[in-house]
Amino acid sequence: MNKRILKYTGRFLVVFIALIGIYFLTAFCCSRITINANPANPKEIAIYIMTNGVHTDIIVPAVTGQINWTKEISYQNTLEADSTYQYLAIGWGDKKFYLETPAFSDLKLSNGLSAISGLSTSAMHTTYYKNIREDASCKKIMISKAQYQLLIDYILKSFTKDETGRLVNVKSNIHYDIGDAFYKANGSYSIFKTCNTWANGALKSCGQPSCLWTIFDTGIFLKYK
């Protein structure tokens, strides 16, 4: 009996390790395949992509003729942001992970497993900035007004709205920055849809260089070296 258990346990481990290997190999290969490699569009609106080394945010102007994000995402839901903050960073992710893991030192196994299960709820993390500085972790992308409208539509569809059509603020004492706030979002985080998958989808939606599929930020930023 013990030998049979060991045999099946060994087979399970081999299959499990093989599946993990296939998953990461597929993620690597798909992230190197470029969609919209050479977009030809009027350069009318500046947006940015920004990474903290793990998570990618999409940064948009706080106010343009197409949308005033401050009416959708109120400064009042932040600690200190006001009209001098002219940029808005937006990211999507697992709600529990966002609120209970403000730093990687706070990471718990239960939160990590909950996030990758695909069964938990999600949230939008929004952060106002006064200025944006371009560097290796923050890249400017110039898009057309028509493409920006497509990006606006993609972002708004990611938020959960109440019966009046307003975005739903998550009431929490957790803040990563003096200009940030959380909102309820649609969809569930999983091993197949991560925060970077969402950001990659945002770029894809407005016709910019993006990965066929990615779970990491690396593939995205390789398109903008």
Short mmCIF file of the C-alpha atoms (twelve columns), coordinates in Angstrom:
data_MODEL
# 
_entry.id   MODEL 
# 
loop_
_atom_site.group_PDB 
_atom_site.id 
_atom_site.type_symbol 
_atom_site.label_atom_id 
_atom_site.label_alt_id 
_atom_site.label_comp_id 
_atom_site.label_asym_id 
_atom_site.label_seq_id 
_atom_site.Cartn_x 
_atom_site.Cartn_y 
_atom_site.Cartn_z 
_atom_site.pdbx_PDB_model_num 
ATOM 1   C CA . MET A 1   0.000   0.000  0.000   1 
ATOM 2   C CA . ASN A 2   2.781   2.428  0.929   1 
ATOM 3   C CA . LYS A 3   4.588   1.696  -2.347  1 
ATOM 4   C CA . ARG A 4   1.390   2.352  -4.315  1 
ATOM 5   C CA . ILE A 5   0.852   5.667  -2.496  1 
ATOM 6   C CA . LEU A 6   4.437   6.687  -3.166  1 
ATOM 7   C CA . LYS A 7   4.089   5.746  -6.849  1 
ATOM 8   C CA . TYR A 8   0.938   7.811  -7.355  1 
ATOM 9   C CA . THR A 9   2.357   10.671 -5.325  1 
ATOM 10  C CA . GLY A 10  5.444   10.645 -7.514  1 
ATOM 11  C CA . ARG A 11  3.354   10.653 -10.689 1 
ATOM 12  C CA . PHE A 12  1.253   13.499 -9.381  1 
ATOM 13  C CA . LEU A 13  4.338   15.560 -8.580  1 
ATOM 14  C CA . VAL A 14  5.826   14.923 -12.032 1 
ATOM 15  C CA . VAL A 15  2.584   15.986 -13.747 1 
ATOM 16  C CA . PHE A 16  2.213   18.991 -11.436 1 
ATOM 17  C CA . ILE A 17  5.776   20.200 -12.096 1 
ATOM 18  C CA . ALA A 18  5.308   19.618 -15.839 1 
ATOM 19  C CA . LEU A 19  2.127   21.719 -15.847 1 
ATOM 20  C CA . ILE A 20  3.881   24.535 -13.995 1 
ATOM 21  C CA . GLY A 21  6.695   24.389 -16.538 1 
ATOM 22  C CA . ILE A 22  4.251   24.488 -19.469 1 
ATOM 23  C CA . TYR A 23  2.412   27.414 -17.864 1 
ATOM 24  C CA . PHE A 24  5.529   29.554 -17.469 1 
ATOM 25  C CA . LEU A 25  6.923   28.558 -20.877 1 
ATOM 26  C CA . THR A 26  3.629   29.506 -22.533 1 
ATOM 27  C CA . ALA A 27  3.557   32.791 -20.620 1 
ATOM 28  C CA . PHE A 28  7.123   33.568 -21.702 1 
ATOM 29  C CA . CYS A 29  6.520   32.755 -25.374 1 
ATOM 30  C CA . CYS A 30  3.208   34.619 -25.596 1 
ATOM 31  C CA . SER A 31  4.707   37.691 -23.926 1 
ATOM 32  C CA . ARG A 32  7.369   37.866 -26.657 1 
ATOM 33  C CA . ILE A 33  4.798   37.853 -29.481 1 
ATOM 34  C CA . THR A 34  3.960   41.467 -30.289 1 
ATOM 35  C CA . ILE A 35  0.507   42.733 -31.234 1 
ATOM 36  C CA . ASN A 36  0.266   46.144 -32.979 1 
ATOM 37  C CA . ALA A 37  4.029   46.290 -33.387 1 
ATOM 38  C CA . ASN A 38  4.118   49.472 -35.461 1 
ATOM 39  C CA . PRO A 39  1.048   51.617 -34.841 1 
ATOM 40  C CA . ALA A 40  0.600   54.548 -37.191 1 
ATOM 41  C CA . ASN A 41  -1.544  57.117 -35.432 1 
ATOM 42  C CA . PRO A 42  -1.679  60.845 -34.729 1 
ATOM 43  C CA . LYS A 43  0.250   61.670 -31.563 1 
ATOM 44  C CA . GLU A 44  -2.413  63.646 -29.714 1 
ATOM 45  C CA . ILE A 45  -2.669  62.290 -26.158 1 
ATOM 46  C CA . ALA A 46  0.182   61.243 -23.865 1 
ATOM 47  C CA . ILE A 47  -0.419  58.199 -21.702 1 
ATOM 48  C CA . TYR A 48  2.134   56.247 -19.678 1 
ATOM 49  C CA . ILE A 49  2.810   52.748 -18.449 1 
ATOM 50  C CA . MET A 50  4.485   52.423 -15.060 1 
ATOM 51  C CA . THR A 51  5.736   49.410 -13.135 1 
ATOM 52  C CA . ASN A 52  6.886   48.922 -9.565  1 
ATOM 53  C CA . GLY A 53  8.810   45.880 -10.741 1 
ATOM 54  C CA . VAL A 54  5.823   43.553 -10.486 1 
ATOM 55  C CA . HIS A 55  2.605   45.436 -11.254 1 
ATOM 56  C CA . THR A 56  1.800   47.636 -14.280 1 
ATOM 57  C CA . ASP A 57  -0.393  50.750 -14.096 1 
ATOM 58  C CA . ILE A 58  -1.838  52.731 -16.989 1 
ATOM 59  C CA . ILE A 59  -1.451  56.488 -16.469 1 
ATOM 60  C CA . VAL A 60  -3.778  58.963 -18.174 1 
ATOM 61  C CA . PRO A 61  -4.338  62.736 -17.993 1 
ATOM 62  C CA . ALA A 62  -6.686  63.605 -15.136 1 
ATOM 63  C CA . VAL A 63  -8.663  65.963 -17.357 1 
ATOM 64  C CA . THR A 64  -9.068  66.163 -21.131 1 
ATOM 65  C CA . GLY A 65  -11.876 67.215 -23.436 1 
ATOM 66  C CA . GLN A 66  -12.910 63.554 -23.678 1 
ATOM 67  C CA . ILE A 67  -13.212 62.782 -19.980 1 
ATOM 68  C CA . ASN A 68  -12.728 64.437 -16.608 1 
ATOM 69  C CA . TRP A 69  -11.588 61.550 -14.447 1 
ATOM 70  C CA . THR A 70  -11.881 63.683 -11.302 1 
ATOM 71  C CA . LYS A 71  -15.660 63.563 -11.638 1 
ATOM 72  C CA . GLU A 72  -15.561 59.769 -11.760 1 
ATOM 73  C CA . ILE A 73  -12.746 59.277 -9.247  1 
ATOM 74  C CA . SER A 74  -13.107 61.998 -6.654  1 
ATOM 75  C CA . TYR A 75  -10.151 63.664 -4.984  1 
ATOM 76  C CA . GLN A 76  -12.194 63.405 -1.774  1 
ATOM 77  C CA . ASN A 77  -11.638 59.639 -1.681  1 
ATOM 78  C CA . THR A 78  -7.873  60.190 -1.399  1 
ATOM 79  C CA . LEU A 79  -5.904  61.508 1.549   1 
ATOM 80  C CA . GLU A 80  -4.600  64.719 -0.020  1 
ATOM 81  C CA . ALA A 81  -4.937  64.856 -3.830  1 
ATOM 82  C CA . ASP A 82  -6.378  68.037 -5.347  1 
ATOM 83  C CA . SER A 83  -6.599  69.846 -8.689  1 
ATOM 84  C CA . THR A 84  -2.809  70.261 -8.836  1 
ATOM 85  C CA . TYR A 85  -2.575  66.492 -9.400  1 
ATOM 86  C CA . GLN A 86  -2.798  66.240 -13.175 1 
ATOM 87  C CA . TYR A 87  -2.279  62.534 -13.839 1 
ATOM 88  C CA . LEU A 88  -4.178  59.418 -12.830 1 
ATOM 89  C CA . ALA A 89  -2.638  55.938 -12.594 1 
ATOM 90  C CA . ILE A 90  -5.073  53.050 -12.854 1 
ATOM 91  C CA . GLY A 91  -4.467  49.390 -12.118 1 
ATOM 92  C CA . TRP A 92  -6.617  46.296 -11.698 1 
ATOM 93  C CA . GLY A 93  -6.026  43.465 -9.256  1 
ATOM 94  C CA . ASP A 94  -7.291  41.169 -6.531  1 
ATOM 95  C CA . LYS A 95  -9.229  43.156 -3.936  1 
ATOM 96  C CA . LYS A 96  -8.145  41.198 -0.862  1 
ATOM 97  C CA . PHE A 97  -4.528  41.166 -1.998  1 
ATOM 98  C CA . TYR A 98  -4.599  44.940 -2.588  1 
ATOM 99  C CA . LEU A 99  -6.104  45.720 0.804   1 
ATOM 100 C CA . GLU A 100 -4.231  43.200 2.929   1 
ATOM 101 C CA . THR A 101 -0.821  43.259 1.228   1 
ATOM 102 C CA . PRO A 102 0.275   46.904 0.948   1 
ATOM 103 C CA . ALA A 103 3.886   45.670 1.040   1 
ATOM 104 C CA . PHE A 104 5.372   42.304 0.087   1 
ATOM 105 C CA . SER A 105 6.407   41.876 3.721   1 
ATOM 106 C CA . ASP A 106 2.667   41.633 4.446   1 
ATOM 107 C CA . LEU A 107 2.180   38.743 2.009   1 
ATOM 108 C CA . LYS A 108 0.330   35.763 3.451   1 
ATOM 109 C CA . LEU A 109 0.037   32.359 1.797   1 
ATOM 110 C CA . SER A 110 -3.761  32.494 2.163   1 
ATOM 111 C CA . ASN A 111 -3.942  35.814 0.288   1 
ATOM 112 C CA . GLY A 112 -1.707  34.553 -2.489  1 
ATOM 113 C CA . LEU A 113 -3.727  31.362 -2.935  1 
ATOM 114 C CA . SER A 114 -6.981  33.306 -2.821  1 
ATOM 115 C CA . ALA A 115 -5.729  35.672 -5.529  1 
ATOM 116 C CA . ILE A 116 -4.681  32.971 -7.994  1 
ATOM 117 C CA . SER A 117 -7.805  30.868 -7.415  1 
ATOM 118 C CA . GLY A 118 -9.986  33.002 -9.681  1 
ATOM 119 C CA . LEU A 119 -12.746 32.923 -7.055  1 
ATOM 120 C CA . SER A 120 -12.161 36.200 -5.251  1 
ATOM 121 C CA . THR A 121 -13.316 39.738 -6.033  1 
ATOM 122 C CA . SER A 122 -11.230 42.403 -7.749  1 
ATOM 123 C CA . ALA A 123 -10.564 46.097 -7.289  1 
ATOM 124 C CA . MET A 124 -9.268  49.076 -9.220  1 
ATOM 125 C CA . HIS A 125 -6.382  50.934 -7.591  1 
ATOM 126 C CA . THR A 126 -6.290  54.578 -8.650  1 
ATOM 127 C CA . THR A 127 -3.543  57.068 -7.815  1 
ATOM 128 C CA . TYR A 128 -3.319  60.766 -8.642  1 
ATOM 129 C CA . TYR A 129 0.115   62.265 -9.346  1 
ATOM 130 C CA . LYS A 130 1.231   65.866 -9.748  1 
ATOM 131 C CA . ASN A 131 3.963   65.021 -12.241 1 
ATOM 132 C CA . ILE A 132 5.187   62.006 -14.152 1 
ATOM 133 C CA . ARG A 133 8.885   61.341 -14.689 1 
ATOM 134 C CA . GLU A 134 9.928   59.094 -17.555 1 
ATOM 135 C CA . ASP A 135 12.548  56.471 -16.764 1 
ATOM 136 C CA . ALA A 136 13.120  52.731 -17.167 1 
ATOM 137 C CA . SER A 137 9.999   51.963 -15.147 1 
ATOM 138 C CA . CYS A 138 7.772   54.640 -16.689 1 
ATOM 139 C CA . LYS A 139 7.299   54.992 -20.457 1 
ATOM 140 C CA . LYS A 140 5.359   57.623 -22.420 1 
ATOM 141 C CA . ILE A 141 3.093   56.499 -25.264 1 
ATOM 142 C CA . MET A 142 1.526   58.945 -27.686 1 
ATOM 143 C CA . ILE A 143 -1.902  57.928 -28.981 1 
ATOM 144 C CA . SER A 144 -4.700  59.543 -30.966 1 
ATOM 145 C CA . LYS A 145 -7.888  60.958 -29.492 1 
ATOM 146 C CA . ALA A 146 -9.845  58.115 -31.101 1 
ATOM 147 C CA . GLN A 147 -7.518  55.556 -29.505 1 
ATOM 148 C CA . TYR A 148 -7.792  57.317 -26.167 1 
ATOM 149 C CA . GLN A 149 -11.563 56.975 -26.349 1 
ATOM 150 C CA . LEU A 150 -11.134 53.226 -26.831 1 
ATOM 151 C CA . LEU A 151 -8.847  53.157 -23.785 1 
ATOM 152 C CA . ILE A 152 -11.390 55.146 -21.743 1 
ATOM 153 C CA . ASP A 153 -14.093 52.639 -22.668 1 
ATOM 154 C CA . TYR A 154 -11.863 49.701 -21.711 1 
ATOM 155 C CA . ILE A 155 -11.002 51.233 -18.332 1 
ATOM 156 C CA . LEU A 156 -14.580 52.220 -17.457 1 
ATOM 157 C CA . LYS A 157 -15.856 48.736 -18.286 1 
ATOM 158 C CA . SER A 158 -13.437 47.365 -15.680 1 
ATOM 159 C CA . PHE A 159 -15.116 49.317 -12.858 1 
ATOM 160 C CA . THR A 160 -18.236 48.109 -11.075 1 
ATOM 161 C CA . LYS A 161 -20.966 50.755 -11.158 1 
ATOM 162 C CA . ASP A 162 -23.907 51.326 -8.828  1 
ATOM 163 C CA . GLU A 163 -27.538 51.697 -9.909  1 
ATOM 164 C CA . THR A 164 -26.933 55.349 -10.802 1 
ATOM 165 C CA . GLY A 165 -23.920 54.539 -12.977 1 
ATOM 166 C CA . ARG A 166 -21.349 55.845 -10.486 1 
ATOM 167 C CA . LEU A 167 -18.099 54.066 -9.708  1 
ATOM 168 C CA . VAL A 168 -18.184 52.329 -6.330  1 
ATOM 169 C CA . ASN A 169 -15.505 53.462 -3.891  1 
ATOM 170 C CA . VAL A 170 -14.100 50.828 -1.521  1 
ATOM 171 C CA . LYS A 171 -14.148 52.319 1.955   1 
ATOM 172 C CA . SER A 172 -10.815 51.438 3.519   1 
ATOM 173 C CA . ASN A 173 -8.123  52.902 5.740   1 
ATOM 174 C CA . ILE A 174 -5.485  51.330 3.499   1 
ATOM 175 C CA . HIS A 175 -3.599  53.767 1.285   1 
ATOM 176 C CA . TYR A 176 -0.371  53.222 -0.646  1 
ATOM 177 C CA . ASP A 177 -0.013  56.938 -1.379  1 
ATOM 178 C CA . ILE A 178 -1.589  60.263 -0.405  1 
ATOM 179 C CA . GLY A 179 -3.333  60.389 -3.783  1 
ATOM 180 C CA . ASP A 180 -4.759  56.872 -4.061  1 
ATOM 181 C CA . ALA A 181 -8.104  55.151 -3.548  1 
ATOM 182 C CA . PHE A 182 -9.722  51.803 -4.311  1 
ATOM 183 C CA . TYR A 183 -12.873 51.040 -6.297  1 
ATOM 184 C CA . LYS A 184 -14.861 47.888 -6.899  1 
ATOM 185 C CA . ALA A 185 -14.013 46.165 -10.167 1 
ATOM 186 C CA . ASN A 186 -15.358 43.545 -12.530 1 
ATOM 187 C CA . GLY A 187 -13.747 40.161 -13.073 1 
ATOM 188 C CA . SER A 188 -11.568 37.906 -10.962 1 
ATOM 189 C CA . TYR A 189 -7.796  37.696 -10.662 1 
ATOM 190 C CA . SER A 190 -6.332  34.296 -11.535 1 
ATOM 191 C CA . ILE A 191 -3.215  32.606 -12.862 1 
ATOM 192 C CA . PHE A 192 -4.500  33.436 -16.347 1 
ATOM 193 C CA . LYS A 193 -5.574  37.038 -15.698 1 
ATOM 194 C CA . THR A 194 -3.237  39.133 -13.589 1 
ATOM 195 C CA . CYS A 195 -2.836  42.871 -13.095 1 
ATOM 196 C CA . ASN A 196 -0.380  42.847 -15.996 1 
ATOM 197 C CA . THR A 197 -2.798  40.936 -18.210 1 
ATOM 198 C CA . TRP A 198 -5.300  43.734 -17.587 1 
ATOM 199 C CA . ALA A 199 -2.747  46.467 -18.386 1 
ATOM 200 C CA . ASN A 200 -1.678  44.612 -21.515 1 
ATOM 201 C CA . GLY A 201 -5.345  44.431 -22.531 1 
ATOM 202 C CA . ALA A 202 -5.611  48.196 -22.064 1 
ATOM 203 C CA . LEU A 203 -2.751  48.779 -24.507 1 
ATOM 204 C CA . LYS A 204 -4.192  46.250 -26.922 1 
ATOM 205 C CA . SER A 205 -7.600  47.953 -26.771 1 
ATOM 206 C CA . CYS A 206 -6.163  51.234 -28.073 1 
ATOM 207 C CA . GLY A 207 -3.954  49.735 -30.767 1 
ATOM 208 C CA . GLN A 208 -0.565  50.038 -29.069 1 
ATOM 209 C CA . PRO A 209 2.305   47.530 -28.938 1 
ATOM 210 C CA . SER A 210 1.326   44.762 -26.542 1 
ATOM 211 C CA . CYS A 211 1.828   41.080 -25.832 1 
ATOM 212 C CA . LEU A 212 -0.283  38.299 -27.252 1 
ATOM 213 C CA . TRP A 213 -0.749  37.376 -23.568 1 
ATOM 214 C CA . THR A 214 1.268   38.119 -20.463 1 
ATOM 215 C CA . ILE A 215 1.090   37.627 -16.730 1 
ATOM 216 C CA . PHE A 216 4.206   39.679 -15.953 1 
ATOM 217 C CA . ASP A 217 5.225   43.286 -16.561 1 
ATOM 218 C CA . THR A 218 8.468   42.342 -18.313 1 
ATOM 219 C CA . GLY A 219 6.855   41.419 -21.622 1 
ATOM 220 C CA . ILE A 220 4.975   44.722 -21.755 1 
ATOM 221 C CA . PHE A 221 8.028   46.880 -21.118 1 
ATOM 222 C CA . LEU A 222 10.129  45.009 -23.663 1 
ATOM 223 C CA . LYS A 223 7.820   46.529 -26.313 1 
ATOM 224 C CA . TYR A 224 8.858   50.020 -25.234 1 
ATOM 225 C CA . LYS A 225 12.637  49.765 -24.809 1 
# 
